[in-house]
PDB file of C-alpha atoms in Angstrom:
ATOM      1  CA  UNK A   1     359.448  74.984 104.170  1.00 95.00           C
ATOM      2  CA  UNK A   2     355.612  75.806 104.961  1.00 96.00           C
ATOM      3  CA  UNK A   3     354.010  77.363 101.749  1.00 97.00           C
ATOM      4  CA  UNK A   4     350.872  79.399 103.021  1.00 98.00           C
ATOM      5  CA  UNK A   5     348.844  79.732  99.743  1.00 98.00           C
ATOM      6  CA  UNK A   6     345.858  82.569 100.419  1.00 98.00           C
ATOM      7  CA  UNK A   7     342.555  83.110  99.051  1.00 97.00           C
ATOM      8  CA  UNK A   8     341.205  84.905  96.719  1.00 97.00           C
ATOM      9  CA  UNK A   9     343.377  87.675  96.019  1.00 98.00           C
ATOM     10  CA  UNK A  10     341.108  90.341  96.352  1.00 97.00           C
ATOM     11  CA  UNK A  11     337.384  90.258  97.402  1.00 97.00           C
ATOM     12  CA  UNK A  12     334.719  92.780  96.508  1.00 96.00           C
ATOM     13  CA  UNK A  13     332.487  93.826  98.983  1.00 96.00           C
ATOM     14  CA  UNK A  14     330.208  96.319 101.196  1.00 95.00           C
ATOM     15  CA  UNK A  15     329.840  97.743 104.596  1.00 95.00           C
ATOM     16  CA  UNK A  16     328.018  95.486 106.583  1.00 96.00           C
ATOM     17  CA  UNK A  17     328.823  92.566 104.764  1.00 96.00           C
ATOM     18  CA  UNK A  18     330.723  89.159 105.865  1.00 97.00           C
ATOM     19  CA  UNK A  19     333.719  88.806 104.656  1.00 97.00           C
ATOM     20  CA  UNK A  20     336.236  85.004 104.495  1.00 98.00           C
ATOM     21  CA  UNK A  21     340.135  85.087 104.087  1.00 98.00           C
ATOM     22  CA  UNK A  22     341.198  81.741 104.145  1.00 98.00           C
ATOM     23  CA  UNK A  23     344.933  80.516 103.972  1.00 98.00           C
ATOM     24  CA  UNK A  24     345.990  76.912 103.255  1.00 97.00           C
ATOM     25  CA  UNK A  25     349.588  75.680 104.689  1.00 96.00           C
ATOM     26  CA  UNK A  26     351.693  72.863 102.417  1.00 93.00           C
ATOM     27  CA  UNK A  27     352.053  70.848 105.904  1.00 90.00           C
ATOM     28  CA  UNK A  28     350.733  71.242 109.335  1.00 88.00           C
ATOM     29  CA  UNK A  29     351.373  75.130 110.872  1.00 83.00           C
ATOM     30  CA  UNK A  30     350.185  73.288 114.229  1.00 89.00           C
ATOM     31  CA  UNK A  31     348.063  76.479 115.692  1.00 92.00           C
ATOM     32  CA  UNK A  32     351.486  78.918 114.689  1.00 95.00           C
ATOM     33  CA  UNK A  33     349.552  81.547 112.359  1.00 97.00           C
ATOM     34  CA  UNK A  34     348.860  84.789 112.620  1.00 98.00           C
ATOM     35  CA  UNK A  35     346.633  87.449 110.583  1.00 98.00           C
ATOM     36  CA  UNK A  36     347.812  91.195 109.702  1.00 98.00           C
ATOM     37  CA  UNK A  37     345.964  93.971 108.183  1.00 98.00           C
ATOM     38  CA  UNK A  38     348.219  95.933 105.878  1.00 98.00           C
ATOM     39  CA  UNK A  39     346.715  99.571 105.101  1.00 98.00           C
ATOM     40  CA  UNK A  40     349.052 101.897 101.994  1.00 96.00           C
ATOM     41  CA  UNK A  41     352.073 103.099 102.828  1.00 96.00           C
ATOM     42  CA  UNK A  42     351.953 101.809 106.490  1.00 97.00           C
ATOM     43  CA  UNK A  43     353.448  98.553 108.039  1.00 98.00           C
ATOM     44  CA  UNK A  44     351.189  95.578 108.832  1.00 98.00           C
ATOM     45  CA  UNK A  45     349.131  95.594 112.013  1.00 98.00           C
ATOM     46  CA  UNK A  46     348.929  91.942 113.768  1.00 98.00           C
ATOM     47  CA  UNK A  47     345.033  90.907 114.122  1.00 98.00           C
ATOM     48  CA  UNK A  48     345.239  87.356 115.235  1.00 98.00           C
ATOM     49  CA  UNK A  49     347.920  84.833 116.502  1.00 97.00           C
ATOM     50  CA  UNK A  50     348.050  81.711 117.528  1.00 96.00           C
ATOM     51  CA  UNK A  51     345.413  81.030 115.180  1.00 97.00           C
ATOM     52  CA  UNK A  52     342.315  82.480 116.942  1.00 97.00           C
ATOM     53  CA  UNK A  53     343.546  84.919 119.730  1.00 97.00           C
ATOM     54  CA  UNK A  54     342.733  88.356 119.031  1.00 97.00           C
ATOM     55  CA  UNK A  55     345.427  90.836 119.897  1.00 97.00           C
ATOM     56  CA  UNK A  56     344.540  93.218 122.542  1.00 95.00           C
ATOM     57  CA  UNK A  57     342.617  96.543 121.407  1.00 96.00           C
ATOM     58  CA  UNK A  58     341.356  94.778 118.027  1.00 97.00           C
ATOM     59  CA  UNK A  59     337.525  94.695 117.462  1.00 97.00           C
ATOM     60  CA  UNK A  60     335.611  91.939 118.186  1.00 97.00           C
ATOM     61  CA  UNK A  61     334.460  91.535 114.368  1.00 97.00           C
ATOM     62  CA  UNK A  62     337.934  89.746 113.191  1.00 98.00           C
ATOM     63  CA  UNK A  63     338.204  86.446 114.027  1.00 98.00           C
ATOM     64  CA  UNK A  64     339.863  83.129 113.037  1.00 98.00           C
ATOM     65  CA  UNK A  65     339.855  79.294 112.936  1.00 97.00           C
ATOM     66  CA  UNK A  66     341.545  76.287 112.074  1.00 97.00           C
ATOM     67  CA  UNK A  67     340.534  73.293 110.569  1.00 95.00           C
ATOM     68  CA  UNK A  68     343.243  70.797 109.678  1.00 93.00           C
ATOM     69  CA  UNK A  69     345.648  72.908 107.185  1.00 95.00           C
ATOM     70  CA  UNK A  70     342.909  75.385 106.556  1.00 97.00           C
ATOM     71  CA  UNK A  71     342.970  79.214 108.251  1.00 98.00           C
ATOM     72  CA  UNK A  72     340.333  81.446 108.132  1.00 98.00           C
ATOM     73  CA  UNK A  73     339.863  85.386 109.080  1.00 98.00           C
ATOM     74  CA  UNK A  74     336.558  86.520 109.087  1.00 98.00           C
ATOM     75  CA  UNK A  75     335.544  90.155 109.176  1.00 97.00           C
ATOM     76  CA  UNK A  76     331.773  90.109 110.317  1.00 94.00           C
ATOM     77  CA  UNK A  77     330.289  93.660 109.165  1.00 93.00           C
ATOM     78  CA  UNK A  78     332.992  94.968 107.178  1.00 96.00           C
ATOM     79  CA  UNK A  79     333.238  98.762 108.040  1.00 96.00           C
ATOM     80  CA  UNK A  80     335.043 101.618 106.170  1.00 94.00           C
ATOM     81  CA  UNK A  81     338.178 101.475 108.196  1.00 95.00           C
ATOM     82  CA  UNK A  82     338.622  97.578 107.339  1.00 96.00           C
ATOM     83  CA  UNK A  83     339.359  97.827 103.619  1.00 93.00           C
ATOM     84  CA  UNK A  84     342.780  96.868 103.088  1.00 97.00           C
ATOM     85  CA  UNK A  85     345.073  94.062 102.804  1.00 98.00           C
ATOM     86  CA  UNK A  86     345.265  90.942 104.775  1.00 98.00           C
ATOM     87  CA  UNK A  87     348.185  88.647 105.220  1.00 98.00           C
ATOM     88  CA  UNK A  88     348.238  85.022 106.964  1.00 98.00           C
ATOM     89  CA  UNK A  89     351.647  84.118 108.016  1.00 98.00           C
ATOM     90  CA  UNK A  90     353.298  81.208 109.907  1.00 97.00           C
ATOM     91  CA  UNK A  91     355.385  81.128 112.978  1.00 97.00           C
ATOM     92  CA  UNK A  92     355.712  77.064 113.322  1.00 95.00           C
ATOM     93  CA  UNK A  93     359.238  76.682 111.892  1.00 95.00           C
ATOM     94  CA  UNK A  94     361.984  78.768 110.226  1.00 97.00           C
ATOM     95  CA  UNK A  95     361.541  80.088 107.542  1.00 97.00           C
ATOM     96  CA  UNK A  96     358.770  82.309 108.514  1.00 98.00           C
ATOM     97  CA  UNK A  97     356.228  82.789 105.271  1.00 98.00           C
ATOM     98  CA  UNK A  98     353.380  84.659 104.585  1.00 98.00           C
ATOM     99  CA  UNK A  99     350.251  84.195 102.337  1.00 98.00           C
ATOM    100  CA  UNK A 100     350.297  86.389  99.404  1.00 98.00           C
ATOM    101  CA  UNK A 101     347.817  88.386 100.400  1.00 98.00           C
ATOM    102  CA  UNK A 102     344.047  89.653 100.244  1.00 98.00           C
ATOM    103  CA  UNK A 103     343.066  92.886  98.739  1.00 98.00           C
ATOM    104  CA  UNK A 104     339.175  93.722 100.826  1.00 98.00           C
ATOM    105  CA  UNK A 105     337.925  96.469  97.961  1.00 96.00           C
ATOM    106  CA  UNK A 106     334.794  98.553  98.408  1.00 88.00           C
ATOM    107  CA  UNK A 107     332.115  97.459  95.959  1.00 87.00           C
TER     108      UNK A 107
ATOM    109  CA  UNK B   1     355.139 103.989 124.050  1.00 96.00           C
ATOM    110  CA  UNK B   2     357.381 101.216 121.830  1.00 97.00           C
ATOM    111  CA  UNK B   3     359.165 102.757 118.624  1.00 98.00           C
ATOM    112  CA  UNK B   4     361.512 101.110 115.809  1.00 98.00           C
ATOM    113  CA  UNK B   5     362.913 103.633 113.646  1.00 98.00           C
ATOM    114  CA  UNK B   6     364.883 102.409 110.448  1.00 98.00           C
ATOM    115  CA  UNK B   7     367.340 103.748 109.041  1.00 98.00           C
ATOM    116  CA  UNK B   8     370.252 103.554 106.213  1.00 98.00           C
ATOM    117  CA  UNK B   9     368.045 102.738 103.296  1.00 97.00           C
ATOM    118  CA  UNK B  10     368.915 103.952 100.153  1.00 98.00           C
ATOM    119  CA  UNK B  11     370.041 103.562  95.718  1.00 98.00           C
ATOM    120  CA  UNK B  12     372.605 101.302  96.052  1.00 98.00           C
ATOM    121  CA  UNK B  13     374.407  99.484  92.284  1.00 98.00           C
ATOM    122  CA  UNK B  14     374.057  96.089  91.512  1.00 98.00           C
ATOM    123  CA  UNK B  15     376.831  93.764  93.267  1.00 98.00           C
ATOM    124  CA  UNK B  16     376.963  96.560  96.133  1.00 98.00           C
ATOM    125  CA  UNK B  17     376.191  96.802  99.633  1.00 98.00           C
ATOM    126  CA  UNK B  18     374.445  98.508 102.186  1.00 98.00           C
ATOM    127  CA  UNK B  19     373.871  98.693 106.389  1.00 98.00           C
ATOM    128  CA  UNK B  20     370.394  99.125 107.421  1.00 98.00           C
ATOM    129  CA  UNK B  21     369.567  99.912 111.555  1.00 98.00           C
ATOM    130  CA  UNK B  22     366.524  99.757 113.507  1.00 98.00           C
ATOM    131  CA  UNK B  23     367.077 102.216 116.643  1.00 98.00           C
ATOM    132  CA  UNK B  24     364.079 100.790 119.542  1.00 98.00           C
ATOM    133  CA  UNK B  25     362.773 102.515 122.519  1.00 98.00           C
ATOM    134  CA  UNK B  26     360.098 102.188 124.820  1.00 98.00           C
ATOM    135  CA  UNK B  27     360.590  98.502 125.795  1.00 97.00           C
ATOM    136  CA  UNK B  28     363.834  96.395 126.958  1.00 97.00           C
ATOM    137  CA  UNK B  29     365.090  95.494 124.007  1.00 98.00           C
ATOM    138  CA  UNK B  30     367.643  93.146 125.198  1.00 98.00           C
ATOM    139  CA  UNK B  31     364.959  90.631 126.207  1.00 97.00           C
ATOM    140  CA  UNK B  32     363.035  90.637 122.739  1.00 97.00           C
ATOM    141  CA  UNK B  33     363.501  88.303 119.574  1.00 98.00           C
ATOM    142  CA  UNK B  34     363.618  90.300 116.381  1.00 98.00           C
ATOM    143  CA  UNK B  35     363.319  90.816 112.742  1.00 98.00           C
ATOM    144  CA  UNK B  36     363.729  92.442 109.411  1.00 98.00           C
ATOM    145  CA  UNK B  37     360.694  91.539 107.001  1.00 98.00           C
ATOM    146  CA  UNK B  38     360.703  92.850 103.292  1.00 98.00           C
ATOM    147  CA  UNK B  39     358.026  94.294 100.626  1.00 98.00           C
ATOM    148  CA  UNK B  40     358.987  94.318  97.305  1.00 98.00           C
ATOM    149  CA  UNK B  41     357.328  97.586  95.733  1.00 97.00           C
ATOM    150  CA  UNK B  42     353.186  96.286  94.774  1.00 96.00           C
ATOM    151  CA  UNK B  43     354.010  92.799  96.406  1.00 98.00           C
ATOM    152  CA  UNK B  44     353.658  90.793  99.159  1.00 98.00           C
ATOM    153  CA  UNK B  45     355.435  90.709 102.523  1.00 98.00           C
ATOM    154  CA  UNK B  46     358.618  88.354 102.379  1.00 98.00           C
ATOM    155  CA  UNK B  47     360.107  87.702 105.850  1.00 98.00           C
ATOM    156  CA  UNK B  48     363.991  87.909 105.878  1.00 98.00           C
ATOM    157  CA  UNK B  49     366.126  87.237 109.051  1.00 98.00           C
ATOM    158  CA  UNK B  50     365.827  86.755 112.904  1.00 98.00           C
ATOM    159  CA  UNK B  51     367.873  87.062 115.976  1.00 98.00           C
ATOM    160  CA  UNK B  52     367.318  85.923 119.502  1.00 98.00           C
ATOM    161  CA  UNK B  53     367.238  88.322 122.321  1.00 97.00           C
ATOM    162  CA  UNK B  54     371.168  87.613 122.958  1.00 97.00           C
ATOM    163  CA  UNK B  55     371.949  86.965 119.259  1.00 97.00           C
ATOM    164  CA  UNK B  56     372.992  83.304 120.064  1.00 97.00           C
ATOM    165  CA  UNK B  57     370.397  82.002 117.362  1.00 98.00           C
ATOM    166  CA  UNK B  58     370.067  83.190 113.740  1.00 98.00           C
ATOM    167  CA  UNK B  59     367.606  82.180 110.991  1.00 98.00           C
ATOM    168  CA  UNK B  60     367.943  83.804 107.163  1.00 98.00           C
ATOM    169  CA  UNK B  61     365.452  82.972 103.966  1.00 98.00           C
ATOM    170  CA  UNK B  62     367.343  81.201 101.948  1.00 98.00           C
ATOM    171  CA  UNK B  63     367.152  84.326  99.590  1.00 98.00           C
ATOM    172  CA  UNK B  64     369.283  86.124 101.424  1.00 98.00           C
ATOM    173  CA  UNK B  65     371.032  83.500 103.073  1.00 98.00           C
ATOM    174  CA  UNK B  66     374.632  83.885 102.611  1.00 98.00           C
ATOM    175  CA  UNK B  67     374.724  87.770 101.659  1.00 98.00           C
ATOM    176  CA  UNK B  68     372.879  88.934 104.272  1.00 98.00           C
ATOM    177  CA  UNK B  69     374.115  89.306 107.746  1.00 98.00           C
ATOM    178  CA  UNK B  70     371.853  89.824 110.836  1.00 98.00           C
ATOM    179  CA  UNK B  71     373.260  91.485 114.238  1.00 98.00           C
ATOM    180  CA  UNK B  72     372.430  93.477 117.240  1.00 98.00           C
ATOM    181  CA  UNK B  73     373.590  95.954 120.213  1.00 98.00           C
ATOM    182  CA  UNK B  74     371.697  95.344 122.822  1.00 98.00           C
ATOM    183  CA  UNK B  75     373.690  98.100 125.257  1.00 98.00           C
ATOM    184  CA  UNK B  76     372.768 100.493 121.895  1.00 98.00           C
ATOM    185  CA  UNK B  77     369.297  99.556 122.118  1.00 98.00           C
ATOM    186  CA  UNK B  78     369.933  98.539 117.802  1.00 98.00           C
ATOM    187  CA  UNK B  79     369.391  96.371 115.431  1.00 98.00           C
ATOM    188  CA  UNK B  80     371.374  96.154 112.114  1.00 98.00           C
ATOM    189  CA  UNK B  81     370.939  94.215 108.618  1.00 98.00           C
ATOM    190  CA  UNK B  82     374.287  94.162 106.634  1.00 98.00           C
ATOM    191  CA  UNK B  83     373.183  93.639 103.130  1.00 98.00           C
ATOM    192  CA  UNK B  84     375.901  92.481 100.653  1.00 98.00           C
ATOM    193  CA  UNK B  85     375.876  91.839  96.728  1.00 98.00           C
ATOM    194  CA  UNK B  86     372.748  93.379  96.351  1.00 98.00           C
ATOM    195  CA  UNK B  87     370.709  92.112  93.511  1.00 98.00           C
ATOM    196  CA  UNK B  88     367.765  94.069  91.330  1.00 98.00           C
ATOM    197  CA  UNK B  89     365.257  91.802  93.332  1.00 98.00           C
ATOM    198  CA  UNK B  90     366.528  92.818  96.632  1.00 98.00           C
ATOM    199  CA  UNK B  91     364.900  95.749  95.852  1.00 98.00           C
ATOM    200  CA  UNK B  92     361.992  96.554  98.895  1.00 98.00           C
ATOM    201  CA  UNK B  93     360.797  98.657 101.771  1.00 98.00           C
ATOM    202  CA  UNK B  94     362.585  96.701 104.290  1.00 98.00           C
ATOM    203  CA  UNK B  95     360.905  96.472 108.030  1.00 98.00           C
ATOM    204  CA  UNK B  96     362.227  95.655 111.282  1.00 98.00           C
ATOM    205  CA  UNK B  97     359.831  93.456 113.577  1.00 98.00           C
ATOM    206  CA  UNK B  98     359.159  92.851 117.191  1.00 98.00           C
ATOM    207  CA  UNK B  99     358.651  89.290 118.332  1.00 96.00           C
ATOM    208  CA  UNK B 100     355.182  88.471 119.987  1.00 95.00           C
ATOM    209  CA  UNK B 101     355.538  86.877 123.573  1.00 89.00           C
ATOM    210  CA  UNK B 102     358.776  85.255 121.775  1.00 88.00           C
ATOM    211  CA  UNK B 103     356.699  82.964 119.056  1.00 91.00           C
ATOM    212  CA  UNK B 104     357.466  84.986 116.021  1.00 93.00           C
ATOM    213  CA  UNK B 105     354.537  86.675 115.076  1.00 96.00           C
ATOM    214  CA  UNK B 106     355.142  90.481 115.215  1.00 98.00           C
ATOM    215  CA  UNK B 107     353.714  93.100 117.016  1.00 97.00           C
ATOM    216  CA  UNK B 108     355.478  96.070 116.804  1.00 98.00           C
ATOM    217  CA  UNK B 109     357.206  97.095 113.466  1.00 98.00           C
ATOM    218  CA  UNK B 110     358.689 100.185 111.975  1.00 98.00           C
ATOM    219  CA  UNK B 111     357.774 102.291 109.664  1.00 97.00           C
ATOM    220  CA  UNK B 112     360.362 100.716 106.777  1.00 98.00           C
ATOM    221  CA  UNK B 113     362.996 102.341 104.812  1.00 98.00           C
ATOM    222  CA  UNK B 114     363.386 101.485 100.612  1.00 98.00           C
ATOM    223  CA  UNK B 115     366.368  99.799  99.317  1.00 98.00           C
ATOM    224  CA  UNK B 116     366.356 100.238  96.063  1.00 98.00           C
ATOM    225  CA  UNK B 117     368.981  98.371  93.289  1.00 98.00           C
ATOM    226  CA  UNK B 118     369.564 100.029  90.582  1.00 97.00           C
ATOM    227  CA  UNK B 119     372.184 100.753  88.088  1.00 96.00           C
TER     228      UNK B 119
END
């Protein structure tokens, strides 16, 4: 199995500001991963798949990378609507599994 | 517009069991790969089961493996999750999925329906 282990748990921060996500995967993921936001109380919205394509109809401020075993999201100018929580999860081999998840908090 | 509507949730007791469905519309569901994805209440998401478009291929976490059973209806547009000796820790807001252009990321989910275990 692929363990996806996320980072940090929850990050602090303000409108405007930068903000990294970064997922690690046990083995290689290949380019199979995929970002969701996750708001209360709703389901998860996909952001990103394949690593770096951005869904249809999803600002232009999310994006992501690769570097080996390494995933990153990054939300350039963080605005009100993007505080939530983010999820990386894998889609190279069965069975499917998420990071744990990042909590983006106002500051 | 696509939809996925769950259904069947509920209390259920320890050791018992319980049918959840996932009614879609607004896409041909016969030619989609889908899922059922879990959140345990204040916890992450915890994928749980797929099915090809014509059923012919099945995949379970091996938390569930054994207990749960995945199916569909295709002609009934439906998805189903038959969920047997429920434990305390199966406990969750369970979520059906849409597959992504068939590489199992998901693009279209419900809006999830608690199972809770409880005595």
């Amino acid at each position: 199995d692929i363990q996806m282990t996320q980072s940090p748990s929850s990050v602090s921060a303000s409108v405007g500001d930068r903000v990294t996500i970064t997922c690690r995967a046990s083995r290689s993921a290949n380019n199979w991963l995929a970002w969701y936001q996750q708001k209360p109380g709703k389901a998860p919205k996909l952001l990103i798949y394949a690593a770096s394509s951005l869904l249809t109809g999803v600002p232009s401020r999310f994006s992501g990378s690769k570097s080996g075993t390494d995933f990153t999201l990054t939300i350039t100018s963080l605005q009100p609507e993007d505080f939530a929580t983010y999820y990386c999860q894998q889609a190279d081999s069965f069975p499917l599994t998420f990071g744990g998840g990042t909590k983006v908090e106002i500051k | 517009e696509v939809q996925l509507v769950e259904s069947g949730g509920g209390l259920v007791q320890p050791g018992g069991s319980l049918r959840l469905s996932c009614a879609a519309s607004g896409f041909t569901f016969s030619t989609y790969e889908m899922n059922w994805v879990r959140q345990a209440p204040g916890k992450g998401l915890e994928w749980v089961s797929y099915i090809s478009s014509s059923g012919s291929t099945i995949h379970y976490a091996d938390s569930v493996k054994g207990r749960f059973t995945i199916s569909r209806d295709n002609a009934k547009n439906s998805l189903y999750l038959q969920m047997n000796s429920l434990r305390a820790e199966d406990t969750a807001v369970y979520y059906c999925a849409r597959d992504y252009e068939h590489r199992d990321y998901f693009d279209y989910w419900g809006q999830g329906t608690l199972v809770t275990v409880s005595s």
